[in-house]
PDB file of C-alpha atoms in Angstrom:
ATOM      1  CA  MET C   1      46.425  37.988 106.510  1.00  0.00           C
ATOM      2  CA  ALA C   2      45.149  39.766 103.386  1.00  0.00           C
ATOM      3  CA  MET C   3      47.213  39.790 100.235  1.00  0.00           C
ATOM      4  CA  ASP C   4      49.417  42.827  99.742  1.00  0.00           C
ATOM      5  CA  VAL C   5      48.496  44.840  96.649  1.00  0.00           C
ATOM      6  CA  ILE C   6      51.768  45.745  94.957  1.00  0.00           C
ATOM      7  CA  ASP C   7      52.702  47.885  91.973  1.00  0.00           C
ATOM      8  CA  TYR C   8      55.336  46.655  89.556  1.00  0.00           C
ATOM      9  CA  ASP C   9      57.300  47.452  86.410  1.00  0.00           C
ATOM     10  CA  ILE C  10      58.883  44.802  84.178  1.00  0.00           C
ATOM     11  CA  ARG C  11      62.045  46.101  82.512  1.00  0.00           C
ATOM     12  CA  GLY C  12      64.305  44.781  79.787  1.00  0.00           C
ATOM     13  CA  ALA C  13      63.772  42.666  76.685  1.00  0.00           C
ATOM     14  CA  GLU C  14      65.687  39.371  76.605  1.00  0.00           C
ATOM     15  CA  MET C  15      67.058  39.449  80.165  1.00  0.00           C
ATOM     16  CA  GLN C  16      64.218  40.949  82.165  1.00  0.00           C
ATOM     17  CA  PHE C  17      63.764  41.949  85.773  1.00  0.00           C
ATOM     18  CA  VAL C  18      60.677  43.046  87.664  1.00  0.00           C
ATOM     19  CA  GLU C  19      60.785  46.120  89.906  1.00  0.00           C
ATOM     20  CA  VAL C  20      58.200  45.946  92.691  1.00  0.00           C
ATOM     21  CA  GLU C  21      57.017  49.055  94.524  1.00  0.00           C
ATOM     22  CA  LEU C  22      56.000  48.527  98.139  1.00  0.00           C
ATOM     23  CA  ASP C  23      53.948  50.890 100.265  1.00  0.00           C
ATOM     24  CA  PRO C  24      54.887  51.225 103.951  1.00  0.00           C
ATOM     25  CA  GLY C  25      54.273  47.902 105.660  1.00  0.00           C
ATOM     26  CA  GLU C  26      53.838  45.931 102.419  1.00  0.00           C
ATOM     27  CA  ALA C  27      56.052  42.971 101.572  1.00  0.00           C
ATOM     28  CA  ALA C  28      56.991  40.657  98.725  1.00  0.00           C
ATOM     29  CA  ILE C  29      58.401  37.133  98.792  1.00  0.00           C
ATOM     30  CA  GLY C  30      61.199  36.091  96.462  1.00  0.00           C
ATOM     31  CA  GLU C  31      62.867  32.872  95.392  1.00  0.00           C
ATOM     32  CA  ALA C  32      66.297  32.383  96.947  1.00  0.00           C
ATOM     33  CA  GLY C  33      68.965  34.203  94.920  1.00  0.00           C
ATOM     34  CA  SER C  34      66.527  36.152  92.729  1.00  0.00           C
ATOM     35  CA  MET C  35      66.937  39.629  94.306  1.00  0.00           C
ATOM     36  CA  MET C  36      68.706  42.176  92.074  1.00  0.00           C
ATOM     37  CA  PHE C  37      68.619  45.408  94.114  1.00  0.00           C
ATOM     38  CA  MET C  38      66.507  47.118  96.749  1.00  0.00           C
ATOM     39  CA  ASP C  39      66.108  50.482  98.442  1.00  0.00           C
ATOM     40  CA  ALA C  40      67.690  50.997 101.848  1.00  0.00           C
ATOM     41  CA  GLY C  41      64.339  51.133 103.643  1.00  0.00           C
ATOM     42  CA  ILE C  42      63.487  47.516 102.856  1.00  0.00           C
ATOM     43  CA  GLY C  43      64.232  44.811 105.395  1.00  0.00           C
ATOM     44  CA  MET C  44      65.094  41.218 104.486  1.00  0.00           C
ATOM     45  CA  ASP C  45      63.961  38.205 106.473  1.00  0.00           C
ATOM     46  CA  THR C  46      64.642  34.609 105.454  1.00  0.00           C
ATOM     47  CA  VAL C  47      61.757  32.368 106.483  1.00  0.00           C
ATOM     48  CA  PHE C  48      61.146  28.628 106.587  1.00  0.00           C
ATOM     49  CA  GLY C  49      58.695  27.751 103.810  1.00  0.00           C
ATOM     50  CA  ASP C  50      56.862  30.483 101.915  1.00  0.00           C
ATOM     51  CA  GLY C  51      55.928  32.827 104.761  1.00  0.00           C
ATOM     52  CA  SER C  52      52.196  32.743 103.986  1.00  0.00           C
ATOM     53  CA  ALA C  53      49.586  33.165 106.685  1.00  0.00           C
ATOM     54  CA  ASN C  54      48.385  29.548 106.526  1.00  0.00           C
ATOM     55  CA  GLN C  55      51.710  28.315 107.874  1.00  0.00           C
ATOM     56  CA  GLY C  56      50.969  29.067 111.479  1.00  0.00           C
ATOM     57  CA  GLY C  57      53.091  27.221 114.015  1.00  0.00           C
ATOM     58  CA  PHE C  58      56.158  25.063 113.617  1.00  0.00           C
ATOM     59  CA  PHE C  59      54.429  22.152 111.902  1.00  0.00           C
ATOM     60  CA  GLY C  60      52.765  24.448 109.387  1.00  0.00           C
ATOM     61  CA  LYS C  61      56.110  25.971 108.488  1.00  0.00           C
ATOM     62  CA  LEU C  62      57.686  22.522 108.290  1.00  0.00           C
ATOM     63  CA  LEU C  63      54.943  21.363 105.934  1.00  0.00           C
ATOM     64  CA  GLY C  64      55.392  24.426 103.722  1.00  0.00           C
ATOM     65  CA  ALA C  65      59.143  23.901 103.567  1.00  0.00           C
ATOM     66  CA  GLY C  66      58.641  20.216 102.815  1.00  0.00           C
ATOM     67  CA  LYS C  67      56.421  21.067  99.858  1.00  0.00           C
ATOM     68  CA  ARG C  68      59.131  23.304  98.417  1.00  0.00           C
ATOM     69  CA  LEU C  69      61.760  20.614  98.977  1.00  0.00           C
ATOM     70  CA  VAL C  70      59.662  18.106  97.011  1.00  0.00           C
ATOM     71  CA  THR C  71      59.514  20.478  94.032  1.00  0.00           C
ATOM     72  CA  GLY C  72      63.313  20.822  94.076  1.00  0.00           C
ATOM     73  CA  GLU C  73      63.375  24.368  95.464  1.00  0.00           C
ATOM     74  CA  SER C  74      65.114  25.751  98.538  1.00  0.00           C
ATOM     75  CA  LEU C  75      63.614  25.173 101.982  1.00  0.00           C
ATOM     76  CA  PHE C  76      63.690  28.928 102.544  1.00  0.00           C
ATOM     77  CA  THR C  77      62.247  32.004 100.902  1.00  0.00           C
ATOM     78  CA  THR C  78      63.074  35.645 101.558  1.00  0.00           C
ATOM     79  CA  VAL C  79      60.491  38.214 102.629  1.00  0.00           C
ATOM     80  CA  TYR C  80      61.215  41.835 101.671  1.00  0.00           C
ATOM     81  CA  THR C  81      59.261  44.271 103.871  1.00  0.00           C
ATOM     82  CA  ASN C  82      59.052  48.038 103.489  1.00  0.00           C
ATOM     83  CA  ASN C  83      59.959  49.397 106.929  1.00  0.00           C
ATOM     84  CA  ALA C  84      60.247  53.011 105.747  1.00  0.00           C
ATOM     85  CA  PRO C  85      57.517  55.690 105.942  1.00  0.00           C
ATOM     86  CA  SER C  86      57.586  56.142 102.144  1.00  0.00           C
ATOM     87  CA  LYS C  87      57.404  53.880  99.095  1.00  0.00           C
ATOM     88  CA  GLN C  88      60.397  51.633  98.475  1.00  0.00           C
ATOM     89  CA  ARG C  89      61.403  49.389  95.582  1.00  0.00           C
ATOM     90  CA  VAL C  90      62.923  45.929  95.272  1.00  0.00           C
ATOM     91  CA  ALA C  91      63.834  44.186  92.005  1.00  0.00           C
ATOM     92  CA  PHE C  92      63.996  40.496  91.095  1.00  0.00           C
ATOM     93  CA  ALA C  93      65.971  39.289  88.072  1.00  0.00           C
ATOM     94  CA  ALA C  94      65.274  36.397  85.712  1.00  0.00           C
ATOM     95  CA  PRO C  95      67.851  33.560  85.901  1.00  0.00           C
ATOM     96  CA  TYR C  96      68.204  33.102  82.107  1.00  0.00           C
ATOM     97  CA  PRO C  97      66.945  34.737  78.882  1.00  0.00           C
ATOM     98  CA  GLY C  98      63.183  34.846  78.572  1.00  0.00           C
ATOM     99  CA  LYS C  99      60.116  36.693  79.810  1.00  0.00           C
ATOM    100  CA  ILE C 100      58.671  37.492  83.220  1.00  0.00           C
ATOM    101  CA  LEU C 101      54.907  36.947  83.348  1.00  0.00           C
ATOM    102  CA  PRO C 102      52.720  38.789  85.870  1.00  0.00           C
ATOM    103  CA  MET C 103      49.953  36.460  87.058  1.00  0.00           C
ATOM    104  CA  ASP C 104      46.950  37.980  88.836  1.00  0.00           C
ATOM    105  CA  LEU C 105      45.720  34.965  90.778  1.00  0.00           C
ATOM    106  CA  ARG C 106      42.397  36.645  91.519  1.00  0.00           C
ATOM    107  CA  GLN C 107      41.590  36.791  87.807  1.00  0.00           C
ATOM    108  CA  LEU C 108      42.774  33.197  87.335  1.00  0.00           C
ATOM    109  CA  GLY C 109      40.415  31.759  89.913  1.00  0.00           C
ATOM    110  CA  GLY C 110      42.871  31.793  92.810  1.00  0.00           C
ATOM    111  CA  THR C 111      45.186  28.990  91.651  1.00  0.00           C
ATOM    112  CA  LEU C 112      47.908  28.565  89.033  1.00  0.00           C
ATOM    113  CA  ILE C 113      49.953  25.432  88.315  1.00  0.00           C
ATOM    114  CA  CYS C 114      53.440  26.026  86.932  1.00  0.00           C
ATOM    115  CA  GLN C 115      56.743  24.268  86.351  1.00  0.00           C
ATOM    116  CA  LYS C 116      58.738  23.782  89.536  1.00  0.00           C
ATOM    117  CA  ASP C 117      61.466  26.283  88.540  1.00  0.00           C
ATOM    118  CA  ALA C 118      59.164  28.952  87.068  1.00  0.00           C
ATOM    119  CA  PHE C 119      58.280  30.898  90.236  1.00  0.00           C
ATOM    120  CA  LEU C 120      60.264  34.130  90.710  1.00  0.00           C
ATOM    121  CA  CYS C 121      58.481  36.308  93.286  1.00  0.00           C
ATOM    122  CA  ALA C 122      55.031  37.273  94.558  1.00  0.00           C
ATOM    123  CA  ALA C 123      53.114  39.566  96.847  1.00  0.00           C
ATOM    124  CA  ARG C 124      53.088  38.566 100.508  1.00  0.00           C
ATOM    125  CA  GLY C 125      50.244  36.160 101.185  1.00  0.00           C
ATOM    126  CA  VAL C 126      50.577  34.019  98.080  1.00  0.00           C
ATOM    127  CA  SER C 127      50.970  30.374  99.125  1.00  0.00           C
ATOM    128  CA  LEU C 128      53.503  28.111  97.390  1.00  0.00           C
ATOM    129  CA  GLY C 129      52.459  24.465  97.305  1.00  0.00           C
ATOM    130  CA  ILE C 130      52.726  21.375  95.140  1.00  0.00           C
ATOM    131  CA  ALA C 131      50.447  19.964  92.475  1.00  0.00           C
ATOM    132  CA  VAL C 132      50.780  16.205  92.008  1.00  0.00           C
ATOM    133  CA  GLN C 133      49.544  14.908  88.671  1.00  0.00           C
ATOM    134  CA  GLN C 134      46.880  12.249  89.111  1.00  0.00           C
ATOM    135  CA  LYS C 135      48.035  10.046  86.237  1.00  0.00           C
ATOM    136  CA  LEU C 136      51.186   7.980  86.664  1.00  0.00           C
ATOM    137  CA  SER C 137      51.995   8.277  82.943  1.00  0.00           C
ATOM    138  CA  VAL C 138      52.760  11.956  83.500  1.00  0.00           C
ATOM    139  CA  GLY C 139      55.271  11.101  86.212  1.00  0.00           C
ATOM    140  CA  PHE C 140      56.955   8.281  84.346  1.00  0.00           C
ATOM    141  CA  PHE C 141      57.076   9.812  80.872  1.00  0.00           C
ATOM    142  CA  GLY C 142      56.505  13.530  81.318  1.00  0.00           C
ATOM    143  CA  GLY C 143      60.156  14.494  81.248  1.00  0.00           C
ATOM    144  CA  GLU C 144      59.614  17.407  83.657  1.00  0.00           C
ATOM    145  CA  GLY C 145      58.142  15.172  86.367  1.00  0.00           C
ATOM    146  CA  PHE C 146      54.651  14.888  87.774  1.00  0.00           C
ATOM    147  CA  ILE C 147      55.216  17.256  90.714  1.00  0.00           C
ATOM    148  CA  MET C 148      54.693  20.908  89.843  1.00  0.00           C
ATOM    149  CA  GLN C 149      54.303  24.112  91.831  1.00  0.00           C
ATOM    150  CA  LYS C 150      50.879  25.403  92.806  1.00  0.00           C
ATOM    151  CA  LEU C 151      50.396  29.103  93.563  1.00  0.00           C
ATOM    152  CA  ASP C 152      47.324  29.916  95.675  1.00  0.00           C
ATOM    153  CA  GLY C 153      45.886  33.284  96.677  1.00  0.00           C
ATOM    154  CA  ASP C 154      44.334  36.417  95.221  1.00  0.00           C
ATOM    155  CA  GLY C 155      47.466  38.526  94.748  1.00  0.00           C
ATOM    156  CA  LEU C 156      50.146  39.010  92.120  1.00  0.00           C
ATOM    157  CA  ALA C 157      52.729  36.333  91.363  1.00  0.00           C
ATOM    158  CA  PHE C 158      55.536  36.488  88.811  1.00  0.00           C
ATOM    159  CA  VAL C 159      56.774  33.462  86.892  1.00  0.00           C
ATOM    160  CA  HIS C 160      59.661  33.224  84.452  1.00  0.00           C
ATOM    161  CA  ALA C 161      59.651  31.494  81.073  1.00  0.00           C
ATOM    162  CA  GLY C 162      62.498  30.881  78.644  1.00  0.00           C
ATOM    163  CA  GLY C 163      62.601  32.426  75.186  1.00  0.00           C
ATOM    164  CA  THR C 164      59.304  33.702  73.777  1.00  0.00           C
ATOM    165  CA  VAL C 165      55.999  33.085  75.553  1.00  0.00           C
ATOM    166  CA  VAL C 166      52.739  32.013  73.925  1.00  0.00           C
ATOM    167  CA  LYS C 167      49.420  32.252  75.758  1.00  0.00           C
ATOM    168  CA  ARG C 168      46.656  29.969  74.496  1.00  0.00           C
ATOM    169  CA  GLU C 169      42.998  29.938  75.496  1.00  0.00           C
ATOM    170  CA  LEU C 170      41.579  26.431  75.121  1.00  0.00           C
ATOM    171  CA  ALA C 171      37.870  25.898  74.579  1.00  0.00           C
ATOM    172  CA  PRO C 172      36.105  22.943  76.237  1.00  0.00           C
ATOM    173  CA  GLY C 173      37.413  19.764  74.617  1.00  0.00           C
ATOM    174  CA  GLN C 174      40.066  21.578  72.585  1.00  0.00           C
ATOM    175  CA  THR C 175      43.402  19.735  72.673  1.00  0.00           C
ATOM    176  CA  LEU C 176      46.949  21.001  72.214  1.00  0.00           C
ATOM    177  CA  LEU C 177      50.018  18.761  71.876  1.00  0.00           C
ATOM    178  CA  VAL C 178      53.183  20.336  73.308  1.00  0.00           C
ATOM    179  CA  ASP C 179      56.761  19.303  73.999  1.00  0.00           C
ATOM    180  CA  THR C 180      56.755  18.503  77.710  1.00  0.00           C
ATOM    181  CA  GLY C 181      59.469  21.033  78.543  1.00  0.00           C
ATOM    182  CA  CYS C 182      57.643  23.886  76.819  1.00  0.00           C
ATOM    183  CA  VAL C 183      54.738  23.953  79.289  1.00  0.00           C
ATOM    184  CA  VAL C 184      55.220  26.894  81.673  1.00  0.00           C
ATOM    185  CA  ALA C 185      51.899  27.136  83.474  1.00  0.00           C
ATOM    186  CA  TYR C 186      48.193  26.402  83.170  1.00  0.00           C
ATOM    187  CA  THR C 187      44.976  26.916  85.083  1.00  0.00           C
ATOM    188  CA  PRO C 188      43.634  23.956  87.115  1.00  0.00           C
ATOM    189  CA  SER C 189      40.704  23.428  84.747  1.00  0.00           C
ATOM    190  CA  VAL C 190      43.111  22.234  82.029  1.00  0.00           C
ATOM    191  CA  SER C 191      43.626  18.471  81.800  1.00  0.00           C
ATOM    192  CA  PHE C 192      47.308  17.492  81.594  1.00  0.00           C
ATOM    193  CA  GLU C 193      48.154  14.091  80.113  1.00  0.00           C
ATOM    194  CA  ILE C 194      51.051  12.420  78.311  1.00  0.00           C
ATOM    195  CA  GLN C 195      50.592  11.051  74.792  1.00  0.00           C
ATOM    196  CA  TYR C 196      52.887   8.659  72.927  1.00  0.00           C
ATOM    197  CA  VAL C 197      54.275  10.017  69.659  1.00  0.00           C
ATOM    198  CA  GLY C 198      53.069   6.897  67.861  1.00  0.00           C
ATOM    199  CA  LYS C 199      56.013   6.032  65.636  1.00  0.00           C
ATOM    200  CA  VAL C 200      59.313   4.707  66.941  1.00  0.00           C
ATOM    201  CA  LYS C 201      61.179   6.068  63.900  1.00  0.00           C
ATOM    202  CA  THR C 202      59.833   9.564  64.574  1.00  0.00           C
ATOM    203  CA  ALA C 203      60.769   9.308  68.240  1.00  0.00           C
ATOM    204  CA  LEU C 204      64.298   8.048  67.572  1.00  0.00           C
ATOM    205  CA  PHE C 205      65.268  10.280  64.659  1.00  0.00           C
ATOM    206  CA  GLY C 206      62.905  13.227  64.873  1.00  0.00           C
ATOM    207  CA  GLY C 207      64.582  14.716  67.929  1.00  0.00           C
ATOM    208  CA  GLU C 208      61.304  15.331  69.742  1.00  0.00           C
ATOM    209  CA  GLY C 209      61.347  12.396  72.162  1.00  0.00           C
ATOM    210  CA  LEU C 210      58.820   9.637  72.736  1.00  0.00           C
ATOM    211  CA  PHE C 211      56.024  11.623  74.376  1.00  0.00           C
ATOM    212  CA  PHE C 212      54.056  14.863  74.105  1.00  0.00           C
ATOM    213  CA  ALA C 213      52.124  16.783  76.726  1.00  0.00           C
ATOM    214  CA  LYS C 214      48.423  16.643  75.891  1.00  0.00           C
ATOM    215  CA  LEU C 215      46.581  19.712  77.205  1.00  0.00           C
ATOM    216  CA  THR C 216      42.789  19.697  77.001  1.00  0.00           C
ATOM    217  CA  GLY C 217      40.544  22.669  77.742  1.00  0.00           C
ATOM    218  CA  PRO C 218      38.787  24.562  79.005  1.00  0.00           C
ATOM    219  CA  GLY C 219      41.399  26.867  80.447  1.00  0.00           C
ATOM    220  CA  THR C 220      44.514  28.917  79.792  1.00  0.00           C
ATOM    221  CA  VAL C 221      48.023  27.621  79.120  1.00  0.00           C
ATOM    222  CA  TRP C 222      51.347  29.439  78.825  1.00  0.00           C
ATOM    223  CA  LEU C 223      54.096  27.954  76.672  1.00  0.00           C
ATOM    224  CA  GLN C 224      57.809  28.788  76.354  1.00  0.00           C
ATOM    225  CA  SER C 225      59.939  28.496  73.236  1.00  0.00           C
ATOM    226  CA  LEU C 226      63.209  27.797  75.095  1.00  0.00           C
ATOM    227  CA  PRO C 227      63.021  25.452  78.113  1.00  0.00           C
ATOM    228  CA  PHE C 228      66.064  25.687  80.349  1.00  0.00           C
ATOM    229  CA  SER C 229      66.722  21.947  79.914  1.00  0.00           C
ATOM    230  CA  ARG C 230      66.997  22.449  76.136  1.00  0.00           C
ATOM    231  CA  LEU C 231      69.298  25.454  76.592  1.00  0.00           C
ATOM    232  CA  ALA C 232      71.504  23.530  79.025  1.00  0.00           C
ATOM    233  CA  SER C 233      71.786  20.530  76.687  1.00  0.00           C
ATOM    234  CA  ARG C 234      72.904  22.756  73.797  1.00  0.00           C
ATOM    235  CA  VAL C 235      75.502  24.482  75.985  1.00  0.00           C
ATOM    236  CA  PHE C 236      76.797  21.130  77.210  1.00  0.00           C
ATOM    237  CA  ALA C 237      76.979  19.768  73.662  1.00  0.00           C
ATOM    238  CA  ALA C 238      79.021  22.790  72.512  1.00  0.00           C
ATOM    239  CA  ALA C 239      81.343  22.765  75.529  1.00  0.00           C
ATOM    240  CA  PRO C 240      84.892  21.352  75.191  1.00  0.00           C
ATOM    241  CA  GLN C 241      84.983  17.626  75.935  1.00  0.00           C
ATOM    242  CA  ARG C 242      87.797  15.835  77.826  1.00  0.00           C
ATOM    243  CA  GLY C 243      89.705  19.035  78.382  1.00  0.00           C
ATOM    244  CA  GLY C 244      89.943  19.904  74.683  1.00  0.00           C
ATOM    245  CA  SER C 245      88.387  22.771  72.794  1.00  0.00           C
ATOM    246  CA  LYS C 246      86.024  22.865  69.821  1.00  0.00           C
ATOM    247  CA  GLU C 247      86.379  26.587  69.175  1.00  0.00           C
ATOM    248  CA  GLU C 248      88.234  28.242  66.320  1.00  0.00           C
ATOM    249  CA  GLY C 249      91.662  29.526  67.282  1.00  0.00           C
ATOM    250  CA  SER C 250      92.093  26.844  69.900  1.00  0.00           C
ATOM    251  CA  LEU C 251      95.812  26.405  69.067  1.00  0.00           C
ATOM    252  CA  LEU C 252      96.563  30.057  69.769  1.00  0.00           C
ATOM    253  CA  GLY C 253      94.358  29.953  72.819  1.00  0.00           C
ATOM    254  CA  GLY C 254      96.251  26.909  74.076  1.00  0.00           C
ATOM    255  CA  PHE C 255      99.639  28.648  73.697  1.00  0.00           C
ATOM    256  CA  ALA C 256      98.353  31.752  75.464  1.00  0.00           C
ATOM    257  CA  ALA C 257      96.814  29.800  78.298  1.00  0.00           C
ATOM    258  CA  GLY C 258      99.947  27.661  78.659  1.00  0.00           C
ATOM    259  CA  GLY C 259     102.204  30.708  78.810  1.00  0.00           C
ATOM    260  CA  LEU C 260     100.017  32.429  81.355  1.00  0.00           C
ATOM    261  CA  LEU C 261      99.777  29.321  83.534  1.00  0.00           C
ATOM    262  CA  GLY C 262     103.550  28.771  83.306  1.00  0.00           C
ATOM    263  CA  GLY C 263     104.212  32.353  84.360  1.00  0.00           C
ATOM    264  CA  MET C 264     101.880  32.058  87.311  1.00  0.00           C
ATOM    265  CA  LEU C 265     103.387  28.772  88.534  1.00  0.00           C
ATOM    266  CA  GLY C 266     107.066  29.325  87.686  1.00  0.00           C
ATOM    267  CA  GLY C 267     107.434  32.976  88.545  1.00  0.00           C
ATOM    268  CA  ASP C 268     110.312  35.038  87.081  1.00  0.00           C
ATOM    269  CA  ASP C 269     113.175  33.107  85.469  1.00  0.00           C
ATOM    270  CA  GLU C 270     115.891  35.450  86.588  1.00  0.00           C
TER     271      GLU C 270
END
């Protein structure tokens, strides 16, 4: 099955969504829970695996679903097909603040390796697989794990990155040291290794951890300024602990909440 050629429009600034236009008979695949809205002429079908053509038969679909399970994603994806005689649109929303990146796999050599939670949606025919890092140091010390998603095909795929995105072109032998969580995606020609910071004092008190991701060219890498793990840790650190509250005005808030809860549980005192 040939890749569907889709048109798209990325809207928004901090909280983006991508609006995909489908011709009659064309389809797009989306990550579970990513759909924002769609025209009435589009049909939804939840499939086992990624729905690509190379998953023929039960065992092929089982293998595709197993690959997605290993990367921490859902066993199922949703296929959105235009069943109407005219063009229809479907939109997919980013899960947290950042940027949506359109990736033309044909221009990238047919393969892109990305973080396991970066994939958002793609044209029908793009295959979702796994990329296992060859070096055990990446798995043990990489922070984000040594199993990443691999997108194969010659169509459009959309990945999501947190915060601001930086695209770097690495020359042969050129090396870039990056916080492990800030790596969004890279082409297969890039070598991905883990490097020790070098000083225990820097690792313990510098706040950057013990290891860096060492990316060596040639190839292209995409970096994000706000990994979701970093955002989640800041939210957790600022959240009330043990039922208390760290926010200003907590005393007034406590009285208001107590009065409201008492009214709900006790009813009228007449």
